[in-house]
Coordinates of C-alpha atoms and ligand atoms in Angstrom, one line a residue:
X1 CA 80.0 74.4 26.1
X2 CA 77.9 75.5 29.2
X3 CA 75.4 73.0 30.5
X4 CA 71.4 74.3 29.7
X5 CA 70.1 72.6 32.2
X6 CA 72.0 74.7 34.9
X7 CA 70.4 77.9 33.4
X8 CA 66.9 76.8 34.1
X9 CA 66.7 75.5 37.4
X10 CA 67.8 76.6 40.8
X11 CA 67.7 73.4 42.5
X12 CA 70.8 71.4 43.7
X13 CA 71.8 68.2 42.2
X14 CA 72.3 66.1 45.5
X15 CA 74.7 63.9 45.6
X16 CA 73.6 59.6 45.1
X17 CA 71.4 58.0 43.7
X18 CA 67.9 59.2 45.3
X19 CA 69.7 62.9 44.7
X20 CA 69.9 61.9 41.0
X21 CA 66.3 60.2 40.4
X22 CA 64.6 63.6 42.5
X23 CA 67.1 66.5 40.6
X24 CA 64.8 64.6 37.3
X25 CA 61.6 63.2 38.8
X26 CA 61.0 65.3 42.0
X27 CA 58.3 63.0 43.3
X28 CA 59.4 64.3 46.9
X29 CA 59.2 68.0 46.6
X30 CA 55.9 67.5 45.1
X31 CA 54.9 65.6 47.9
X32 CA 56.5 67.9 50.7
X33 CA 54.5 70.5 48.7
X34 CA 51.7 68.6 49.3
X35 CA 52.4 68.4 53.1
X36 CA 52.8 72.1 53.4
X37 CA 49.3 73.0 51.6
X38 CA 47.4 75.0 54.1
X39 CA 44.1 74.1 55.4
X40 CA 41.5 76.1 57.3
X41 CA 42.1 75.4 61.2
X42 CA 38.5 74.5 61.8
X43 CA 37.4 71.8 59.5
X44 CA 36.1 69.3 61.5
X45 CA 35.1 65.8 60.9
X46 CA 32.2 66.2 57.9
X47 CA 35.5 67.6 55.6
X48 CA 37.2 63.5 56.2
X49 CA 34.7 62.5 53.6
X50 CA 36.4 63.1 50.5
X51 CA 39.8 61.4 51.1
X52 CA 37.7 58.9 52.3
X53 CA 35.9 58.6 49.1
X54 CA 39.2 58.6 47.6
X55 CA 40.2 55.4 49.8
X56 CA 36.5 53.6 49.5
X57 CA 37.3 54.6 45.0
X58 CA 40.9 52.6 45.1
X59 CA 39.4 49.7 47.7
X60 CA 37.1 49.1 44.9
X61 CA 39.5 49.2 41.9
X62 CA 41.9 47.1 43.5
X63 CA 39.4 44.3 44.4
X64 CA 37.5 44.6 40.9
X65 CA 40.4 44.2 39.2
X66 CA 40.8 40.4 41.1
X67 CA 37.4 39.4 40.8
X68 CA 37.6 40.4 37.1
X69 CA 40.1 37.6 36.9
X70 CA 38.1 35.1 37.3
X71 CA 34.4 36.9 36.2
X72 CA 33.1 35.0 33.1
X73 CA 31.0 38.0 31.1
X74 CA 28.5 35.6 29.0
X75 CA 25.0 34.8 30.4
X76 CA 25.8 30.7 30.7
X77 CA 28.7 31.4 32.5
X78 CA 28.6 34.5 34.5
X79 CA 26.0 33.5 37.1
X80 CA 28.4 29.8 38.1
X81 CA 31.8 32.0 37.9
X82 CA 30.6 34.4 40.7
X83 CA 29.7 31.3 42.3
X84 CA 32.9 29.7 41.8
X85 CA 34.5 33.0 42.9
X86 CA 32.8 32.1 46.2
X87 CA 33.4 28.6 46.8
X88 CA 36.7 28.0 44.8
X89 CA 38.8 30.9 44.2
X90 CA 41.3 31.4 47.0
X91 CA 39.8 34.4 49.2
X92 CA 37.2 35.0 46.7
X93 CA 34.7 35.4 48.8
X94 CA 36.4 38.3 51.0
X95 CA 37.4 40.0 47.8
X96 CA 33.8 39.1 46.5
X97 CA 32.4 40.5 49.9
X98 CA 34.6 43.6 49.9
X99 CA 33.5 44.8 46.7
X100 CA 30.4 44.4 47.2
X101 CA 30.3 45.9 51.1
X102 CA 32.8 48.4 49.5
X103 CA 30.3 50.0 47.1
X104 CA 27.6 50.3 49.5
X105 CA 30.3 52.0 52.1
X106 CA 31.5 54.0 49.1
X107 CA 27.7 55.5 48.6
X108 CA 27.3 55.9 52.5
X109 CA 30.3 57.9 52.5
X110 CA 29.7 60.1 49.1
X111 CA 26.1 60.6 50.7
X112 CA 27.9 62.2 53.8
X113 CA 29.9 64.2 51.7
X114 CA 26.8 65.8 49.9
X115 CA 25.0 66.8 53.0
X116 CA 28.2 68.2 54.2
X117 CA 27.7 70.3 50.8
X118 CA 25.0 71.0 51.0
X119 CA 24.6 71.9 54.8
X120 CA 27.8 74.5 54.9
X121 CA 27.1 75.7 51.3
X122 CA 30.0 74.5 50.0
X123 CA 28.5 74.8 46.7
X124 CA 28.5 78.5 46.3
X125 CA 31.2 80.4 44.8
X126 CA 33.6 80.4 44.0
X127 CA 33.7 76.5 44.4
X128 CA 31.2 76.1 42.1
X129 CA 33.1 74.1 39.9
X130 CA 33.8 71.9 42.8
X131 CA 30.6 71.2 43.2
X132 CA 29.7 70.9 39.8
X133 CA 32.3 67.9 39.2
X134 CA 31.1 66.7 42.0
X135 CA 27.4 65.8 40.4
X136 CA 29.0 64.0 37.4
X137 CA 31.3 61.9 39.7
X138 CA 27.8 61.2 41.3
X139 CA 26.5 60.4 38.2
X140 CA 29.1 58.3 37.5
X141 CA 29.3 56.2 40.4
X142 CA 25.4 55.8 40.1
X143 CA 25.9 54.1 36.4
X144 CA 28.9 51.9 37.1
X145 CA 27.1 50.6 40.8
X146 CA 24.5 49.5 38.4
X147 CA 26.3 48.4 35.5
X148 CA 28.0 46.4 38.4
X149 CA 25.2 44.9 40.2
X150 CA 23.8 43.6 36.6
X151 CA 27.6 41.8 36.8
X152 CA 26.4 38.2 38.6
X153 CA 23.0 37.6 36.4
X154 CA 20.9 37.1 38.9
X155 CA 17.3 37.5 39.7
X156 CA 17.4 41.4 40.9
X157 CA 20.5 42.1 37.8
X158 CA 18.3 40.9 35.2
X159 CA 15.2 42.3 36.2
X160 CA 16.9 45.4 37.8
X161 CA 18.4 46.1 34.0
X162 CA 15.3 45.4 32.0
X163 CA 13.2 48.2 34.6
X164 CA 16.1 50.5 34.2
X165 CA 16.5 50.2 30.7
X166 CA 13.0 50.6 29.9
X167 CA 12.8 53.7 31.0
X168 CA 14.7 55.1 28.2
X169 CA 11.7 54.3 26.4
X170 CA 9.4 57.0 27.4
X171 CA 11.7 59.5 25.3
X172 CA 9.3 60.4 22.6
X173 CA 9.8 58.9 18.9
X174 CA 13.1 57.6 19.8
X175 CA 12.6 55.7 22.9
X176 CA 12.1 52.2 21.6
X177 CA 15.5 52.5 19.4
X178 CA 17.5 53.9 22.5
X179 CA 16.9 51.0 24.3
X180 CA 17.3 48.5 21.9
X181 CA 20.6 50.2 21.4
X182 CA 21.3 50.2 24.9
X183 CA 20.5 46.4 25.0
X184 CA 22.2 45.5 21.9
X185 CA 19.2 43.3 20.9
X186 CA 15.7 43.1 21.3
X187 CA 16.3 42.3 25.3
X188 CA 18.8 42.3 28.0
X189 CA 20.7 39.6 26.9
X190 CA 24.3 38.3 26.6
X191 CA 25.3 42.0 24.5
X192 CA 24.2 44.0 27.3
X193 CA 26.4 41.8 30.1
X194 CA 29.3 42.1 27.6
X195 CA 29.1 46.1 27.0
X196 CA 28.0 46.5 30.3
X197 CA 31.0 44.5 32.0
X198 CA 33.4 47.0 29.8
X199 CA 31.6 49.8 31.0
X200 CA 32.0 49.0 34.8
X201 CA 35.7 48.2 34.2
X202 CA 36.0 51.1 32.3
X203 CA 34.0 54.0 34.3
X204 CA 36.0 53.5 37.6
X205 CA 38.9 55.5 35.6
X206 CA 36.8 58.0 34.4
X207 CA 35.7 58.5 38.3
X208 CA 39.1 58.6 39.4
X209 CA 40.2 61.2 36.4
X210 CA 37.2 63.2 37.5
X211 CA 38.2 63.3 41.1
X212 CA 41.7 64.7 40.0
X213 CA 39.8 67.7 38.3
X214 CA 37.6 68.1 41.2
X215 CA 40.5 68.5 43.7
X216 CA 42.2 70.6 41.3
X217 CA 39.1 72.9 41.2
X218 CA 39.0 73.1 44.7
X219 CA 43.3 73.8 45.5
X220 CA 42.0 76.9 43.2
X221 CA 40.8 78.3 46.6
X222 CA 41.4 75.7 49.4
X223 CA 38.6 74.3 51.2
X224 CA 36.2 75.9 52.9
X225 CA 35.0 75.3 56.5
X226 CA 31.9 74.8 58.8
X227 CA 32.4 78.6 59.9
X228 CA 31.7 79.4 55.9
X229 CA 34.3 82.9 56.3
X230 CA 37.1 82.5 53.9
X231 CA 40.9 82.7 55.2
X232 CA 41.7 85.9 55.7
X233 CA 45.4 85.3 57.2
X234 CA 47.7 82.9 58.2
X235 CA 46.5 82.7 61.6
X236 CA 43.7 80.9 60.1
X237 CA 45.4 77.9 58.3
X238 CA 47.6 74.9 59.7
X239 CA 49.3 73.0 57.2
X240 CA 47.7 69.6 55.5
X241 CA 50.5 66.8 57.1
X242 CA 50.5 66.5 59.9
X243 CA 47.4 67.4 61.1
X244 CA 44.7 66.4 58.9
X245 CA 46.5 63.6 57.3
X246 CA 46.2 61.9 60.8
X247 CA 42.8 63.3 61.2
X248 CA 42.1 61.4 57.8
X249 CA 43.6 58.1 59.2
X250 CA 41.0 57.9 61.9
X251 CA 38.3 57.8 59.7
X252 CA 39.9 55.6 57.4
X253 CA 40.2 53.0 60.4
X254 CA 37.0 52.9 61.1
X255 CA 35.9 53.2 57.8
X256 CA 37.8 49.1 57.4
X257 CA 36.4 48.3 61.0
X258 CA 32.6 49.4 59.7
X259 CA 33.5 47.4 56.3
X260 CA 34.7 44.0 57.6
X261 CA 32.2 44.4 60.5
X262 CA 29.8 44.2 57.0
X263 CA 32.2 41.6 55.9
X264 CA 32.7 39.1 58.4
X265 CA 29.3 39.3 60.6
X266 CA 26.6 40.1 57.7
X267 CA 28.0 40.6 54.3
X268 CA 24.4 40.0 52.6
X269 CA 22.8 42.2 54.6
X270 CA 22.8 45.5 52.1
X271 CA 22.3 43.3 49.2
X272 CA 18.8 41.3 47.7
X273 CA 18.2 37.5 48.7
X274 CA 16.8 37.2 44.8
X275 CA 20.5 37.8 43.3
X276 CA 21.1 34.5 44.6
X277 CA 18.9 32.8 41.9
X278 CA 19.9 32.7 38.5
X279 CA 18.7 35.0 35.9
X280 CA 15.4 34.0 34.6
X281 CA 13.7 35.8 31.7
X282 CA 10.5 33.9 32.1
X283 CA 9.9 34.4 35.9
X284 CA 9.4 37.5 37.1
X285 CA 10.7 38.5 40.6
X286 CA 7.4 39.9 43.1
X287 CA 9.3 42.5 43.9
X288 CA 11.8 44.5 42.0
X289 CA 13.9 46.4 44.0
X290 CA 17.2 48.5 43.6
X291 CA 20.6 48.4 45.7
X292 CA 19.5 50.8 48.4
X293 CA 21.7 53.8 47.5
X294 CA 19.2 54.1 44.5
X295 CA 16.0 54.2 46.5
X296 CA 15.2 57.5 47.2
X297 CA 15.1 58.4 43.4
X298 CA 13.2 54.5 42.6
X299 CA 10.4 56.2 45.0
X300 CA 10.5 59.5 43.2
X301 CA 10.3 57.7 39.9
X302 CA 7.0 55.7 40.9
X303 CA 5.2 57.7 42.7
X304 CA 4.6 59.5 39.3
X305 CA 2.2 57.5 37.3
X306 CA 2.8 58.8 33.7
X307 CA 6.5 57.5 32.6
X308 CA 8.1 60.4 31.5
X309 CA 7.0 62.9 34.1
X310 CA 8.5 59.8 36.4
X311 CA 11.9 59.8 34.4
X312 CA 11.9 63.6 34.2
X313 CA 11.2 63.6 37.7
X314 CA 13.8 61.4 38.6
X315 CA 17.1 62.7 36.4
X316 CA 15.7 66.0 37.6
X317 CA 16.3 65.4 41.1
X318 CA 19.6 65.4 40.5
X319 CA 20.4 67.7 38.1
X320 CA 18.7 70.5 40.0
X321 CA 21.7 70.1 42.1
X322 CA 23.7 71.9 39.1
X323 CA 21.0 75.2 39.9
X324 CA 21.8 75.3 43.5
X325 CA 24.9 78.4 43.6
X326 CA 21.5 80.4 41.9
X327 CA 18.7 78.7 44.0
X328 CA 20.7 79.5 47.0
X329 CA 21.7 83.2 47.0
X330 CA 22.4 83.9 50.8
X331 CA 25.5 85.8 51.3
X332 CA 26.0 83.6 54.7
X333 CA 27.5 80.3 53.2
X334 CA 27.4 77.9 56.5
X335 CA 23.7 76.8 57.9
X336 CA 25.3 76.9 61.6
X337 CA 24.8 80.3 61.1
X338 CA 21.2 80.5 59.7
X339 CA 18.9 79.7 62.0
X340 CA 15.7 79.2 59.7
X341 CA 17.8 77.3 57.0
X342 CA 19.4 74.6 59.9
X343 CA 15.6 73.5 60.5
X344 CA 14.5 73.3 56.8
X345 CA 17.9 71.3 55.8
X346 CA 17.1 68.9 58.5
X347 CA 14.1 68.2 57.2
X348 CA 15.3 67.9 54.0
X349 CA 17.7 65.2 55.5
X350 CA 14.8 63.1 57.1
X351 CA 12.3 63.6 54.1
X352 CA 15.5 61.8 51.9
X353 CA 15.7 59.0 54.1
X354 CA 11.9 58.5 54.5
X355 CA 12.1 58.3 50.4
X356 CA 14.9 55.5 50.5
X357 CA 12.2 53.9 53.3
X358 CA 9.6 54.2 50.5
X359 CA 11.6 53.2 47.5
X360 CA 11.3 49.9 49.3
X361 CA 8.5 49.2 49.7
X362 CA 5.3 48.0 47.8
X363 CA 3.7 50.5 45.1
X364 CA 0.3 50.8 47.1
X365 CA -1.2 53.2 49.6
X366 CA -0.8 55.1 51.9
X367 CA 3.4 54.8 50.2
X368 CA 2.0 56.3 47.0
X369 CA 0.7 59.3 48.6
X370 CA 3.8 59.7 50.6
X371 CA 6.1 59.3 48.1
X372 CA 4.6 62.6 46.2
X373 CA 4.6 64.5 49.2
X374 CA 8.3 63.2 49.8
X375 CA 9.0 64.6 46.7
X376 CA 7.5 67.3 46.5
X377 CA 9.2 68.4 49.7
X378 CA 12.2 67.4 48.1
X379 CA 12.0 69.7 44.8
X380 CA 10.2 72.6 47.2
X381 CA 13.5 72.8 49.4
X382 CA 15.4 73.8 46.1
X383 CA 13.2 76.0 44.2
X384 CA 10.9 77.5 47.2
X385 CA 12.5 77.1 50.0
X386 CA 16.1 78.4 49.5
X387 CA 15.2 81.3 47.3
X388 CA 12.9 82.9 50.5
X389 CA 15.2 82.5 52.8
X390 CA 17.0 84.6 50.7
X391 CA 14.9 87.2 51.2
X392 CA 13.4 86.8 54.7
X393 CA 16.3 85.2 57.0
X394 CA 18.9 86.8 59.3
X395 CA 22.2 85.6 59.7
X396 CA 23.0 84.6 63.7
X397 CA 26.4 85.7 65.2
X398 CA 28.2 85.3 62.3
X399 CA 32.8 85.5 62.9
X400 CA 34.3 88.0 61.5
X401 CA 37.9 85.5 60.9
X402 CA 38.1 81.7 61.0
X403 CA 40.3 82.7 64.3
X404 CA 37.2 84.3 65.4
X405 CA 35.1 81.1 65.6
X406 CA 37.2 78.9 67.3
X407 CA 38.0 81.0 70.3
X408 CA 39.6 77.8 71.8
X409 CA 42.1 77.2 69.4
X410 CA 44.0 81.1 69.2
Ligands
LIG1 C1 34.6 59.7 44.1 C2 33.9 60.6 44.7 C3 34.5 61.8 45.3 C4 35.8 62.0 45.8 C5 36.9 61.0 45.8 C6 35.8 63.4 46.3 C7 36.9 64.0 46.9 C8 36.9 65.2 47.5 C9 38.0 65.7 48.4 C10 39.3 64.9 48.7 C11 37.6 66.9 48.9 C12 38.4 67.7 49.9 C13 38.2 67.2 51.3 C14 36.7 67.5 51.7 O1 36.3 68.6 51.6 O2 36.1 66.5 52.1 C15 36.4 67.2 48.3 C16 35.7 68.4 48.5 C17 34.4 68.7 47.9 N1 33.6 67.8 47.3 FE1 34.1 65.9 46.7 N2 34.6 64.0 46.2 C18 33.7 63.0 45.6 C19 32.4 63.2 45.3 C20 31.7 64.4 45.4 C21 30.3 64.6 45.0 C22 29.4 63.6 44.5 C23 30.0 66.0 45.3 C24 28.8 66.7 45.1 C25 27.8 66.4 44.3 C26 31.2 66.6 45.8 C27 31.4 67.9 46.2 C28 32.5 68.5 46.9 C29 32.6 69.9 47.3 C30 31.6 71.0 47.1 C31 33.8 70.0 48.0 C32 34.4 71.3 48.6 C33 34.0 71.4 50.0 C34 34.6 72.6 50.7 O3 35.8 72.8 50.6 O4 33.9 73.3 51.4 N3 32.2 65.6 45.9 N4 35.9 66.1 47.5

């Protein structure tokens, strides 16, 4: 009888062992497939951010995993294990500190990688669907950050939650049941550390199974680049290993020099001295602050006095994101090459930071004032700003090839 398995494959059985695991499981040609994916020439450093999203996702798996070894999830307990984590557990305070540094890093990085979007258009088709995977990663990572920082019961989780939480309730009629759903009670109590410690175990996978599809979306067309013309030939492409795989491990160095800098020297500085007391449901903290990766969109939330415009405002910030291939119709994808749009991103880059500034500090004037002119900026870049330029800016000097705009490297 002839052997099937001849007439559907070309490939040589080598001889060995490793020649008879690879003729079944050909983990290596995959991966030398992988090597020899071509990549625009040009990308420069801005395009390391998503591997090293990728790096800052796993560093945070790998050390939740440990510290959910010895987390107690009930509210008598929780608050002394994260202590004990601290004090007791072997290295429990570098695997404490690194997932905790680690999430803020993660955010830092993520936030790079939007502007980097955002800035060379990398949103507009046909990656749209890039893009669009992108926004519910983001809105993923934003749930399980603060599913996770509710984690140690302290002052700022406790409080932090019951703010958040609330907010659900300005949906008309149903409000006040969402959130006692969400709460599993009639307050944030030891339900809501229970579902909420499933959750943040749970949504990192989701993340990562999200990530998949996003970089399967974008091998659809390959990346784009800061000149914003597509590949037109060979000429234009190098392949991924070994060039940017070692560009990659440059920023993943000092990606862990930035961390255990954080680490080592000041590992409370991104965090609240207030999650260092125990949760308290009968003393209210003076000032209720986020993590500071949530501030910008804390400031657009309060400086809108009536709750639901604020919540509307708020998710809206973000979803508006999902309008920008429309917003922004300009046939020239990258801003180096639109004069008018470079000045109004920048802008648009400052104004955010200004709102993170805001989100953290008191709700009185002159903040309040600044805060609704910080975002109204914010919502006029996307709906005003964008669609004029449109209409009224010329493109500056724009390459014909890839090849074209880096001269240097023909
Ligand atoms: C866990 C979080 C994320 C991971 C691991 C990740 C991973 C990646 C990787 C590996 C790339 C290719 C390399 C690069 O262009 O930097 C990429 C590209 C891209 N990402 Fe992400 N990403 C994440 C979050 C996001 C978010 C939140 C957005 C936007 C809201 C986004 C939008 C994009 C876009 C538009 C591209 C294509 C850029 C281009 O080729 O011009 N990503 N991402």
């Amino acid at each position: 009888m002839q052997d099937d398995t001849k007439k559907k494959t070309t490939i040589e059985e080598e001889k060995g062992i490793s020649g008879w695991i690879e003729y079944r499981l050909p983990v290596s040609s995959f991966l030398k497939h992988i090597a020899s994916y071509q990549v625009p020439k040009n990308l420069n450093y801005a395009w390391n951010f998503g591997s090293l999203a990728g790096i800052a996702l796993i560093l945070q798996i790998i050390t939740g995993i440990f510290l959910a070894m010895h987390y107690t999830p009930h509210v008598d307990h929780a608050f002394n294990s994260v202590e004990r984590i601290m004090r007791d557990v072997n290295y429990g305070w570098l695997i404490r500190y690194t997932h905790a540094v680690g999430a803020s890093l993660f955010f830092m990085v993520v936030y790079v990688h939007i502007m980097r979007g955002l800035y060379y258009g990398s949103y507009k088709r046909p990656r749209e669907m890039v893009w669009f995977i992108g926004i519910f990663i983001f809105f993923a990572m934003m749930a399980t950050a603060f599913m996770g920082y509710v984690l140690p019961w302290g002052q700022m989780s406790f409080w932090g939650a019951t703010v958040i939480t609330n907010l659900f309730s300005a949906i008309p009629l149903v409000g006040n049941k969402i959130v006692i759903w969400l709460w599993g009670g009639f307050s944030v109590d030891n339900p809501t550390l229970n579902r909420f410690f499933a959750l943040h175990y749970l949504l990192p996978f989701v993340i990562i199974a999200l990530a998949v599809l996003h970089v399967i979306a974008l091998h659809r067309f390959g990346s784009g680049n800061p000149s914003g013309v597509e590949v037109k030939s060979d000429k234009d492409t190098i392949p991924l290993y070994p060039y940017y795989v070692v560009k990659d491990c440059i920023t993943f160095g000092l990606f862990f020099i930035v961390l255990f800098v954080f680490v080592f020297y000041a590992p409370n500085y991104l965090g609240h001295p207030d999650n260092y007391i125990e949760a308290d449901s009968m003393v209210t903290p003076e000032h209720i602050v986020p993590e500071w990766y949530f501030l910008p969109f804390y400031a657009m939330l309060r400086s809108i006095p009536d709750k639901l415009t604020g919540v509307l405002t708020m998710f809206g910030s973000i979803l508006v994101w999902f309008l920008l291939p429309w917003l922004d119709k300009s046939k020239i994808k990258s801003g180096a090459y639109r004069p008018l749009f470079k000045k109004f991103f920048w802008v648009f880059a400052v104004n955010f930071a200004f709102l993170a500034w805001l989100g953290g500090q008191e709700v009185k004037e002159p903040y309040i004032t600044l805060s609704r002119l910080s975002t109204l900026y914010y919502f006029a870049y996307f709906v005003i700003v964008l669609p004029l330029l449109r209409k009224y800016e010329k493109s500056e000097g724009l390459p014909k090839t890839i090849s074209d705009s880096v001269p240097e490297m023909k």
